[in-house]
Tab-separated table of C-alpha atoms and ligand atoms in Angstrom:
chain	number	residue	atom	x	y	z
A	1	UNK	CA	143.510	-54.880	172.056
A	2	UNK	CA	143.335	-51.065	172.704
A	3	UNK	CA	146.070	-48.615	172.355
A	4	UNK	CA	145.948	-47.934	176.070
A	5	UNK	CA	146.737	-51.506	177.065
A	6	UNK	CA	149.755	-51.607	174.656
A	7	UNK	CA	150.754	-47.932	175.551
A	8	UNK	CA	153.703	-49.132	177.570
A	9	UNK	CA	154.975	-51.859	174.893
A	10	UNK	CA	158.318	-51.343	173.416
A	11	UNK	CA	157.124	-51.991	169.885
A	12	UNK	CA	154.121	-53.291	168.189
A	13	UNK	CA	155.260	-53.144	164.561
A	14	UNK	CA	153.800	-56.131	162.492
A	15	UNK	CA	156.550	-58.271	161.011
A	16	UNK	CA	155.692	-56.606	157.662
A	17	UNK	CA	156.309	-52.988	159.168
A	18	UNK	CA	159.366	-54.342	160.948
A	19	UNK	CA	160.872	-55.552	157.810
A	20	UNK	CA	160.129	-52.443	155.944
A	21	UNK	CA	161.674	-50.295	158.597
A	22	UNK	CA	164.873	-52.443	158.694
A	23	UNK	CA	165.216	-52.500	155.196
A	24	UNK	CA	165.150	-48.627	154.914
A	25	UNK	CA	167.516	-48.456	157.954
A	26	UNK	CA	169.988	-50.930	156.246
A	27	UNK	CA	169.700	-48.641	152.932
A	28	UNK	CA	170.398	-45.612	155.127
A	29	UNK	CA	173.567	-47.138	156.902
A	30	UNK	CA	174.983	-49.017	153.883
A	31	UNK	CA	173.728	-46.970	150.877
A	32	UNK	CA	172.304	-50.049	149.129
A	33	UNK	CA	169.135	-52.156	149.510
A	34	UNK	CA	169.687	-55.487	151.279
A	35	UNK	CA	170.050	-58.754	149.284
A	36	UNK	CA	168.643	-60.836	152.060
A	37	UNK	CA	165.912	-60.297	154.928
A	38	UNK	CA	165.377	-62.921	157.344
A	39	UNK	CA	162.878	-63.255	160.473
A	40	UNK	CA	162.785	-65.524	163.533
A	41	UNK	CA	160.224	-65.323	166.262
A	42	UNK	CA	160.511	-65.278	170.086
A	43	UNK	CA	158.382	-67.738	171.907
A	44	UNK	CA	156.057	-68.267	174.822
A	45	UNK	CA	155.789	-71.386	176.665
A	46	UNK	CA	152.066	-72.227	177.406
A	47	UNK	CA	152.959	-75.061	179.902
A	48	UNK	CA	155.788	-77.305	180.920
A	49	UNK	CA	158.282	-75.254	182.776
A	50	UNK	CA	161.731	-76.663	183.942
A	51	UNK	CA	160.786	-79.944	182.200
A	52	UNK	CA	163.070	-79.548	179.196
A	53	UNK	CA	166.478	-80.376	180.966
A	54	UNK	CA	164.620	-83.198	182.487
A	55	UNK	CA	163.791	-84.925	179.320
A	56	UNK	CA	160.098	-83.861	179.712
A	57	UNK	CA	157.459	-82.138	177.532
A	58	UNK	CA	157.002	-78.464	176.779
A	59	UNK	CA	154.320	-76.734	174.962
A	60	UNK	CA	155.326	-73.493	173.431
A	61	UNK	CA	154.120	-71.233	170.520
A	62	UNK	CA	156.085	-68.687	168.486
A	63	UNK	CA	155.010	-65.218	169.239
A	64	UNK	CA	154.386	-62.581	166.478
A	65	UNK	CA	157.474	-60.776	167.561
A	66	UNK	CA	160.510	-61.283	165.419
A	67	UNK	CA	164.364	-60.574	165.153
A	68	UNK	CA	164.873	-59.325	161.521
A	69	UNK	CA	168.187	-59.270	159.856
A	70	UNK	CA	168.838	-57.434	156.577
A	71	UNK	CA	172.209	-58.095	154.948
A	72	UNK	CA	174.126	-57.822	151.979
A	73	UNK	CA	177.561	-59.190	150.708
A	74	UNK	CA	180.609	-56.811	150.933
A	75	UNK	CA	184.198	-56.835	149.949
A	76	UNK	CA	185.608	-57.222	153.484
A	77	UNK	CA	186.932	-60.485	155.443
A	78	UNK	CA	184.625	-59.916	158.214
A	79	UNK	CA	181.003	-59.023	158.949
A	80	UNK	CA	179.972	-55.563	159.944
A	81	UNK	CA	176.854	-55.838	162.150
A	82	UNK	CA	174.641	-52.934	163.246
A	83	UNK	CA	172.429	-53.710	166.321
A	84	UNK	CA	169.536	-51.234	165.961
A	85	UNK	CA	168.261	-51.952	169.197
A	86	UNK	CA	171.424	-51.787	171.150
A	87	UNK	CA	172.746	-48.812	169.218
A	88	UNK	CA	176.091	-50.519	168.579
A	89	UNK	CA	178.066	-51.598	165.582
A	90	UNK	CA	180.388	-54.459	165.916
A	91	UNK	CA	182.580	-56.765	163.704
A	92	UNK	CA	182.289	-60.609	163.567
A	93	UNK	CA	184.982	-62.957	162.258
A	94	UNK	CA	183.564	-65.152	159.404
A	95	UNK	CA	186.939	-66.913	158.721
A	96	UNK	CA	189.970	-68.243	160.785
A	97	UNK	CA	189.557	-69.031	164.519
A	98	UNK	CA	186.218	-68.335	166.129
A	99	UNK	CA	186.683	-68.742	169.794
A	100	UNK	CA	184.213	-67.598	172.392
A	101	UNK	CA	185.344	-64.359	173.878
A	102	UNK	CA	183.731	-61.913	176.349
A	103	UNK	CA	179.951	-62.355	176.078
A	104	UNK	CA	178.308	-59.559	174.455
A	105	UNK	CA	175.227	-59.303	172.005
A	106	UNK	CA	177.507	-60.377	169.104
A	107	UNK	CA	178.448	-63.618	170.852
A	108	UNK	CA	175.030	-65.066	169.749
A	109	UNK	CA	175.583	-64.364	166.056
A	110	UNK	CA	179.213	-65.431	166.323
A	111	UNK	CA	178.406	-68.534	167.788
A	112	UNK	CA	176.186	-69.486	164.984
A	113	UNK	CA	178.691	-68.207	162.265
A	114	UNK	CA	181.162	-70.583	164.191
A	115	UNK	CA	178.674	-73.489	163.940
A	116	UNK	CA	178.279	-73.141	160.204
A	117	UNK	CA	181.892	-72.870	159.957
A	118	UNK	CA	182.376	-76.004	161.971
A	119	UNK	CA	180.334	-77.855	159.381
A	120	UNK	CA	182.795	-76.526	156.498
A	121	UNK	CA	180.139	-73.796	155.642
A	122	UNK	CA	182.111	-70.338	155.630
A	123	UNK	CA	180.359	-67.144	154.973
A	124	UNK	CA	182.044	-64.366	152.955
A	125	UNK	CA	182.249	-60.850	154.387
A	126	UNK	CA	178.603	-59.176	154.834
A	127	UNK	CA	177.054	-56.027	156.202
A	128	UNK	CA	173.988	-56.627	158.444
A	129	UNK	CA	171.515	-54.716	160.443
A	130	UNK	CA	169.591	-56.492	163.262
A	131	UNK	CA	166.199	-55.222	164.838
A	132	UNK	CA	163.627	-57.023	166.965
A	133	UNK	CA	160.339	-56.555	168.413
A	134	UNK	CA	161.037	-59.581	170.916
A	135	UNK	CA	161.622	-57.691	174.268
A	136	UNK	CA	165.220	-58.465	175.276
A	137	UNK	CA	165.751	-60.596	178.437
A	138	UNK	CA	162.005	-60.966	179.499
A	139	UNK	CA	161.597	-64.742	179.043
A	140	UNK	CA	160.191	-64.600	175.708
A	141	UNK	CA	163.557	-65.806	174.209
A	142	UNK	CA	165.136	-62.794	172.139
A	143	UNK	CA	168.574	-64.738	172.468
A	144	UNK	CA	167.231	-67.804	170.561
A	145	UNK	CA	165.136	-65.653	167.981
A	146	UNK	CA	168.529	-63.741	167.308
A	147	UNK	CA	170.533	-67.087	166.766
A	148	UNK	CA	167.935	-68.684	164.754
A	149	UNK	CA	167.536	-65.489	162.722
A	150	UNK	CA	171.443	-65.552	161.956
A	151	UNK	CA	171.282	-69.233	161.235
A	152	UNK	CA	168.359	-68.393	158.566
A	153	UNK	CA	170.293	-65.627	157.167
A	154	UNK	CA	173.376	-67.940	156.616
A	155	UNK	CA	171.128	-70.599	154.948
A	156	UNK	CA	170.165	-67.922	152.609
A	157	UNK	CA	173.630	-66.482	151.975
A	158	UNK	CA	175.230	-69.902	151.542
A	159	UNK	CA	172.458	-71.490	149.722
A	160	UNK	CA	172.391	-74.380	152.189
A	161	UNK	CA	169.264	-75.392	153.841
A	162	UNK	CA	169.969	-77.212	157.303
A	163	UNK	CA	167.695	-79.959	158.444
A	164	UNK	CA	165.474	-77.925	161.088
A	165	UNK	CA	166.304	-80.038	163.927
A	166	UNK	CA	170.066	-79.732	163.379
A	167	UNK	CA	169.711	-76.143	162.693
A	168	UNK	CA	167.958	-75.573	166.266
A	169	UNK	CA	170.698	-77.682	167.908
A	170	UNK	CA	173.372	-75.584	166.173
A	171	UNK	CA	171.760	-72.498	167.553
A	172	UNK	CA	171.489	-74.084	171.037
A	173	UNK	CA	175.220	-75.016	170.835
A	174	UNK	CA	175.953	-71.328	169.949
A	175	UNK	CA	174.252	-70.301	173.241
A	176	UNK	CA	176.072	-72.722	175.419
A	177	UNK	CA	179.622	-72.233	174.042
A	178	UNK	CA	179.502	-68.563	172.834
A	179	UNK	CA	177.020	-66.946	175.528
A	180	UNK	CA	177.823	-69.443	178.296
A	181	UNK	CA	174.127	-70.198	178.950
A	182	UNK	CA	173.291	-73.993	179.468
A	183	UNK	CA	169.801	-73.843	178.123
A	184	UNK	CA	167.629	-76.541	177.067
A	185	UNK	CA	166.445	-77.220	173.496
A	186	UNK	CA	162.884	-75.453	173.789
A	187	UNK	CA	163.687	-72.120	172.682
A	188	UNK	CA	165.750	-72.838	169.448
A	189	UNK	CA	163.390	-75.459	168.441
A	190	UNK	CA	160.423	-73.168	168.768
A	191	UNK	CA	161.947	-70.422	166.900
A	192	UNK	CA	162.811	-72.725	163.959
A	193	UNK	CA	159.742	-75.291	164.041
A	194	UNK	CA	156.551	-73.494	165.329
A	195	UNK	CA	153.938	-72.998	162.810
A	196	UNK	CA	151.027	-70.479	162.474
A	197	UNK	CA	147.850	-71.328	164.679
A	198	UNK	CA	149.658	-74.221	166.531
A	199	UNK	CA	151.290	-74.873	169.711
A	200	UNK	CA	154.273	-77.244	169.481
A	201	UNK	CA	154.306	-80.332	171.925
A	202	UNK	CA	158.078	-81.006	171.940
A	203	UNK	CA	159.247	-84.372	173.584
A	204	UNK	CA	162.651	-82.973	174.954
A	205	UNK	CA	164.109	-86.523	175.167
A	206	UNK	CA	163.321	-87.912	171.768
A	207	UNK	CA	163.411	-84.238	170.103
A	208	UNK	CA	160.154	-85.235	168.314
A	209	UNK	CA	157.554	-82.672	167.672
A	210	UNK	CA	153.737	-82.685	167.450
A	211	UNK	CA	151.745	-79.737	166.497
A	212	UNK	CA	148.684	-78.969	168.361
A	213	UNK	CA	146.255	-76.534	166.832
A	214	UNK	CA	145.247	-73.424	168.760
A	215	UNK	CA	143.176	-71.725	166.319
A	216	UNK	CA	140.058	-70.841	168.108
A	217	UNK	CA	139.583	-67.114	167.578
A	218	UNK	CA	137.413	-66.926	170.667
A	219	UNK	CA	140.698	-67.518	172.696
A	220	UNK	CA	143.620	-65.360	172.863
A	221	UNK	CA	147.073	-65.646	174.506
A	222	UNK	CA	147.844	-62.423	176.792
A	223	UNK	CA	151.354	-62.100	177.829
A	224	UNK	CA	152.258	-59.693	180.607
A	225	UNK	CA	155.801	-58.579	181.280
A	226	UNK	CA	156.290	-57.744	184.943
A	227	UNK	CA	159.371	-55.481	184.048
A	228	UNK	CA	161.304	-56.842	186.808
A	229	UNK	CA	164.292	-59.273	186.543
A	230	UNK	CA	165.797	-60.532	189.776
A	231	UNK	CA	169.511	-61.266	189.533
A	232	UNK	CA	169.018	-64.683	190.905
A	233	UNK	CA	168.179	-66.166	187.580
A	234	UNK	CA	171.639	-67.745	186.428
A	235	UNK	CA	172.798	-69.339	189.554
A	236	UNK	CA	169.376	-70.635	190.567
A	237	UNK	CA	168.811	-72.169	187.107
A	238	UNK	CA	172.156	-74.022	187.523
A	239	UNK	CA	171.171	-75.138	190.840
A	240	UNK	CA	167.813	-76.410	189.894
A	241	UNK	CA	169.538	-78.354	187.219
A	242	UNK	CA	171.948	-79.664	189.563
A	243	UNK	CA	169.075	-80.609	192.068
A	244	UNK	CA	167.282	-82.599	189.375
A	245	UNK	CA	170.423	-84.445	188.210
A	246	UNK	CA	171.318	-85.322	191.909
A	247	UNK	CA	167.572	-86.693	192.455
A	248	UNK	CA	167.735	-88.711	189.128
A	249	UNK	CA	171.100	-90.267	189.882
A	250	UNK	CA	169.832	-91.159	193.527
A	251	UNK	CA	166.726	-92.913	191.919
A	252	UNK	CA	168.874	-94.760	189.385
A	253	UNK	CA	167.000	-93.121	186.275
A	254	UNK	CA	168.388	-91.460	183.269
A	255	UNK	CA	166.399	-88.323	183.965
A	256	UNK	CA	163.366	-87.094	185.996
A	257	UNK	CA	161.188	-88.041	183.104
A	258	UNK	CA	161.282	-91.502	184.298
A	259	UNK	CA	160.620	-90.786	187.822
A	260	UNK	CA	157.043	-91.521	189.400
A	261	UNK	CA	155.203	-89.979	192.183
A	262	UNK	CA	155.973	-92.793	194.524
A	263	UNK	CA	159.591	-91.933	194.120
A	264	UNK	CA	158.853	-88.459	195.630
A	265	UNK	CA	158.803	-89.908	198.916
A	266	UNK	CA	162.022	-91.791	198.436
A	267	UNK	CA	163.850	-88.863	197.355
A	268	UNK	CA	162.575	-86.500	200.308
A	269	UNK	CA	163.761	-89.471	202.635
A	270	UNK	CA	167.318	-89.761	201.185
A	271	UNK	CA	168.067	-86.043	200.057
A	272	UNK	CA	165.588	-83.909	202.088
A	273	UNK	CA	162.393	-82.066	201.540
A	274	UNK	CA	163.703	-79.593	199.007
A	275	UNK	CA	164.740	-82.173	196.483
A	276	UNK	CA	161.319	-83.980	197.143
A	277	UNK	CA	159.483	-80.833	196.076
A	278	UNK	CA	161.841	-80.223	193.158
A	279	UNK	CA	160.979	-83.831	191.921
A	280	UNK	CA	157.255	-83.356	192.527
A	281	UNK	CA	157.185	-80.259	190.432
A	282	UNK	CA	158.859	-82.024	187.524
A	283	UNK	CA	156.757	-85.144	187.555
A	284	UNK	CA	153.415	-83.298	188.037
A	285	UNK	CA	154.493	-80.514	185.340
A	286	UNK	CA	155.126	-83.224	182.688
A	287	UNK	CA	151.762	-84.875	183.457
A	288	UNK	CA	150.149	-81.313	183.240
A	289	UNK	CA	151.538	-80.604	179.903
A	290	UNK	CA	150.122	-83.721	178.679
A	291	UNK	CA	146.719	-83.197	180.245
A	292	UNK	CA	146.736	-79.580	178.673
A	293	UNK	CA	147.187	-80.819	175.132
A	294	UNK	CA	144.260	-83.359	175.588
A	295	UNK	CA	142.096	-80.308	177.076
A	296	UNK	CA	143.020	-78.181	174.285
A	297	UNK	CA	142.271	-80.653	171.671
A	298	UNK	CA	138.704	-80.806	173.229
A	299	UNK	CA	138.416	-76.967	173.694
A	300	UNK	CA	138.218	-77.610	177.389
A	301	UNK	CA	139.156	-74.102	178.314
A	302	UNK	CA	138.318	-74.261	181.966
A	303	UNK	CA	140.478	-77.422	182.388
A	304	UNK	CA	143.529	-75.659	180.551
A	305	UNK	CA	143.134	-72.898	182.715
A	306	UNK	CA	143.026	-75.014	186.031
A	307	UNK	CA	146.231	-76.834	184.800
A	308	UNK	CA	147.984	-73.642	184.222
A	309	UNK	CA	147.156	-72.117	187.643
A	310	UNK	CA	148.339	-75.532	189.129
A	311	UNK	CA	151.543	-75.101	187.117
A	312	UNK	CA	152.269	-71.732	188.569
A	313	UNK	CA	151.490	-73.092	192.157
A	314	UNK	CA	153.986	-75.706	191.675
A	315	UNK	CA	156.862	-73.307	190.163
A	316	UNK	CA	156.107	-71.034	193.019
A	317	UNK	CA	155.936	-73.597	195.863
A	318	UNK	CA	157.640	-76.690	194.923
A	319	UNK	CA	160.201	-75.251	192.511
A	320	UNK	CA	160.703	-71.798	193.958
A	321	UNK	CA	161.439	-70.007	190.815
A	322	UNK	CA	158.528	-67.492	190.899
A	323	UNK	CA	158.695	-64.110	192.584
A	324	UNK	CA	156.330	-61.606	194.138
A	325	UNK	CA	155.691	-59.575	190.922
A	326	UNK	CA	154.736	-62.848	188.994
A	327	UNK	CA	152.720	-64.081	191.737
A	328	UNK	CA	150.763	-60.746	191.769
A	329	UNK	CA	150.135	-60.812	187.916
A	330	UNK	CA	148.833	-64.425	188.396
A	331	UNK	CA	146.801	-63.628	191.436
A	332	UNK	CA	145.221	-60.601	189.598
A	333	UNK	CA	144.221	-62.655	186.569
A	334	UNK	CA	142.813	-65.406	188.840
A	335	UNK	CA	140.702	-62.764	190.736
A	336	UNK	CA	139.381	-61.567	187.459
A	337	UNK	CA	138.504	-65.179	186.801
A	338	UNK	CA	136.349	-66.669	184.246
A	339	UNK	CA	133.430	-64.364	184.627
A	340	UNK	CA	135.567	-61.536	183.625
A	341	UNK	CA	137.165	-63.488	180.736
A	342	UNK	CA	140.462	-65.186	182.108
A	343	UNK	CA	140.585	-68.967	181.768
A	344	UNK	CA	144.158	-69.430	183.380
A	345	UNK	CA	147.482	-67.849	183.985
A	346	UNK	CA	150.933	-68.720	185.007
A	347	UNK	CA	154.578	-67.498	185.007
A	348	UNK	CA	156.492	-68.611	181.932
A	349	UNK	CA	160.073	-68.939	181.005
A	350	UNK	CA	162.901	-69.507	183.654
A	351	UNK	CA	161.144	-67.405	186.390
A	352	UNK	CA	162.593	-64.803	188.799
A	353	UNK	CA	160.931	-62.055	186.863
A	354	UNK	CA	159.999	-61.797	183.145
A	355	UNK	CA	156.580	-62.620	181.878
A	356	UNK	CA	153.356	-64.435	182.673
A	357	UNK	CA	150.956	-65.988	180.010
A	358	UNK	CA	147.298	-66.071	180.489
A	359	UNK	CA	144.494	-67.726	178.083
A	360	UNK	CA	141.581	-65.208	177.926
A	361	UNK	CA	138.304	-64.873	176.089
A	362	UNK	CA	139.242	-62.717	172.996
A	363	UNK	CA	136.116	-60.565	173.724
A	364	UNK	CA	137.339	-59.714	177.052
A	365	UNK	CA	141.202	-59.065	176.193
A	366	UNK	CA	140.989	-55.287	176.541
A	367	UNK	CA	139.090	-55.149	179.684
A	368	UNK	CA	141.404	-57.751	181.429
A	369	UNK	CA	144.382	-56.152	180.119
A	370	UNK	CA	143.478	-52.783	181.588
A	371	UNK	CA	142.588	-54.407	184.979
A	372	UNK	CA	146.019	-56.188	185.276
A	373	UNK	CA	147.924	-52.908	184.327
A	374	UNK	CA	145.843	-50.887	186.908
A	375	UNK	CA	145.916	-53.334	189.586
A	376	UNK	CA	149.627	-54.160	189.059
A	377	UNK	CA	150.730	-50.546	189.108
A	378	UNK	CA	148.794	-49.806	192.184
A	379	UNK	CA	150.579	-52.568	194.144
A	380	UNK	CA	154.169	-52.369	192.732
A	381	UNK	CA	154.295	-48.671	191.091
A	382	UNK	CA	155.786	-50.599	188.080
A	383	UNK	CA	154.121	-50.305	184.521
A	384	UNK	CA	153.739	-53.795	183.196
A	385	UNK	CA	153.787	-54.277	179.669
A	386	UNK	CA	150.939	-56.400	177.955
A	387	UNK	CA	150.236	-57.743	174.588
A	388	UNK	CA	148.410	-60.363	172.889
A	389	UNK	CA	149.689	-62.812	170.374
A	390	UNK	CA	148.547	-65.544	168.140
A	391	UNK	CA	150.619	-68.491	167.639
A	392	UNK	CA	153.118	-67.455	164.879
A	393	UNK	CA	155.118	-68.966	162.011
A	394	UNK	CA	158.559	-69.937	162.782
A	395	UNK	CA	161.761	-68.536	161.255
A	396	UNK	CA	161.638	-67.831	157.427
A	397	UNK	CA	163.287	-65.928	154.703
A	398	UNK	CA	161.455	-62.702	153.728
A	399	UNK	CA	163.771	-61.600	150.841
B	1	ADP	P1	165.676	-63.896	176.574
B	1	ADP	O1	166.087	-64.800	175.601
B	1	ADP	O2	164.769	-64.377	177.608
B	1	ADP	O3	165.230	-62.556	175.931
B	1	ADP	P2	168.380	-63.761	177.510
B	1	ADP	O4	169.188	-63.162	178.727
B	1	ADP	O5	168.712	-65.331	177.102
B	1	ADP	O6	166.830	-63.433	177.660
B	1	ADP	O7	168.909	-63.191	175.813
B	1	ADP	C1	168.953	-61.663	175.759
B	1	ADP	C2	170.407	-61.253	175.279
B	1	ADP	O8	170.196	-61.623	173.937
B	1	ADP	C3	170.451	-59.673	175.279
B	1	ADP	O9	171.096	-59.258	176.628
B	1	ADP	C4	171.190	-59.503	174.201
B	1	ADP	O10	172.516	-59.762	174.356
B	1	ADP	C5	170.818	-60.543	173.254
B	1	ADP	N1	169.803	-59.950	172.180
B	1	ADP	C6	168.530	-60.393	171.897
B	1	ADP	N2	168.044	-59.788	171.147
B	1	ADP	C7	168.945	-58.711	170.763
B	1	ADP	C8	168.795	-57.765	169.776
B	1	ADP	N3	167.622	-57.469	168.983
B	1	ADP	N4	169.855	-57.066	169.604
B	1	ADP	C9	170.744	-57.313	170.238
B	1	ADP	N5	171.157	-58.117	171.088
B	1	ADP	C10	169.916	-58.964	171.509
B	2	MG	MG1	167.299	-66.766	176.136
């Protein structure tokens, strides 16, 4: 991808470059080399949106953008933490009571430290420096990357390796309890368990994972950040969850994973058309996710693309979590179409802003990105940020 297309990208450092910079920043701040360096990626969800808390399927990949933490032991009873991206230095408790306080960026780390402590694994004092190439608050899961990086650091520090599923769940709990965000399991599972060149089909009910290769170098994932975030996000997310729970209860099923298309009408009659549409989205999105896996396994990229557009329409019209800017990005991609090298496109993440994900022909990536940037800017006056990614490796220790 050309420099022009990524000109508005906040950071395009490779993982190796990022680690080298973090190491030297740590050295500069603390006067010694870090003993440990760990990395945990953000993620992009290819399809399966708002299905995780309904016990359904999701199909994310880790992106090659990471939260990196460098750390060394200190003589203190606390942890000193430098947030290089936020330009702040804070102190974390590693012993004694660790109650959730006012939510700040340090809450995500404190929650993970508390999760380890609850298992009897207490860290000693340490100094740490955090830096990331995952854009913050754009639906690419910088929060989970931060939690999972912290957990990976503690594993290294305490020489205790958690079971990967337990690790992901510990991080999810940290986000629930310390950041007050009732997220599903997708983000933390992705950052822990994803592997290079594969998508992760996650059954959010059984928590089982199946890896689906996405290693065809002719096909590239293109992420477009709308660079808008509408304030609705938190409240609307909670409302959608409540609507789904109410519909499941009315149907007498454990979650909408067990609902069928025949029941959409039943819900509509009992609870009204809004609920009917919500249920229709969840049922159809779960089916689309499984159909997408089958299509990817056969390299049927046009079919994958059709499913992505259908997912977007369902999120826009039935689930009502899209916004004008995301719709515009998808429309532009769809107008370019397969002749210009776009197979499919959809909003990704919770909605109301953030990013779209598109599948494009690798040879057309530059021209597609340039067209999207130009047309989106023309219509909105906003500079979008575009970058490509290959499915990346999950969290790991570097040093
Ligand atoms: P997303 O996970 O989609 O990026 P969230 O709102 O869930 O968006 O999480 C973003 C928050 O996570 C930020 O506001 C900040 O508190 C925290 N965060 C993520 N990455 C970093 C970082 N590199 N440095 C400091 N805080 C971070
Ligand atoms: Mg998040």
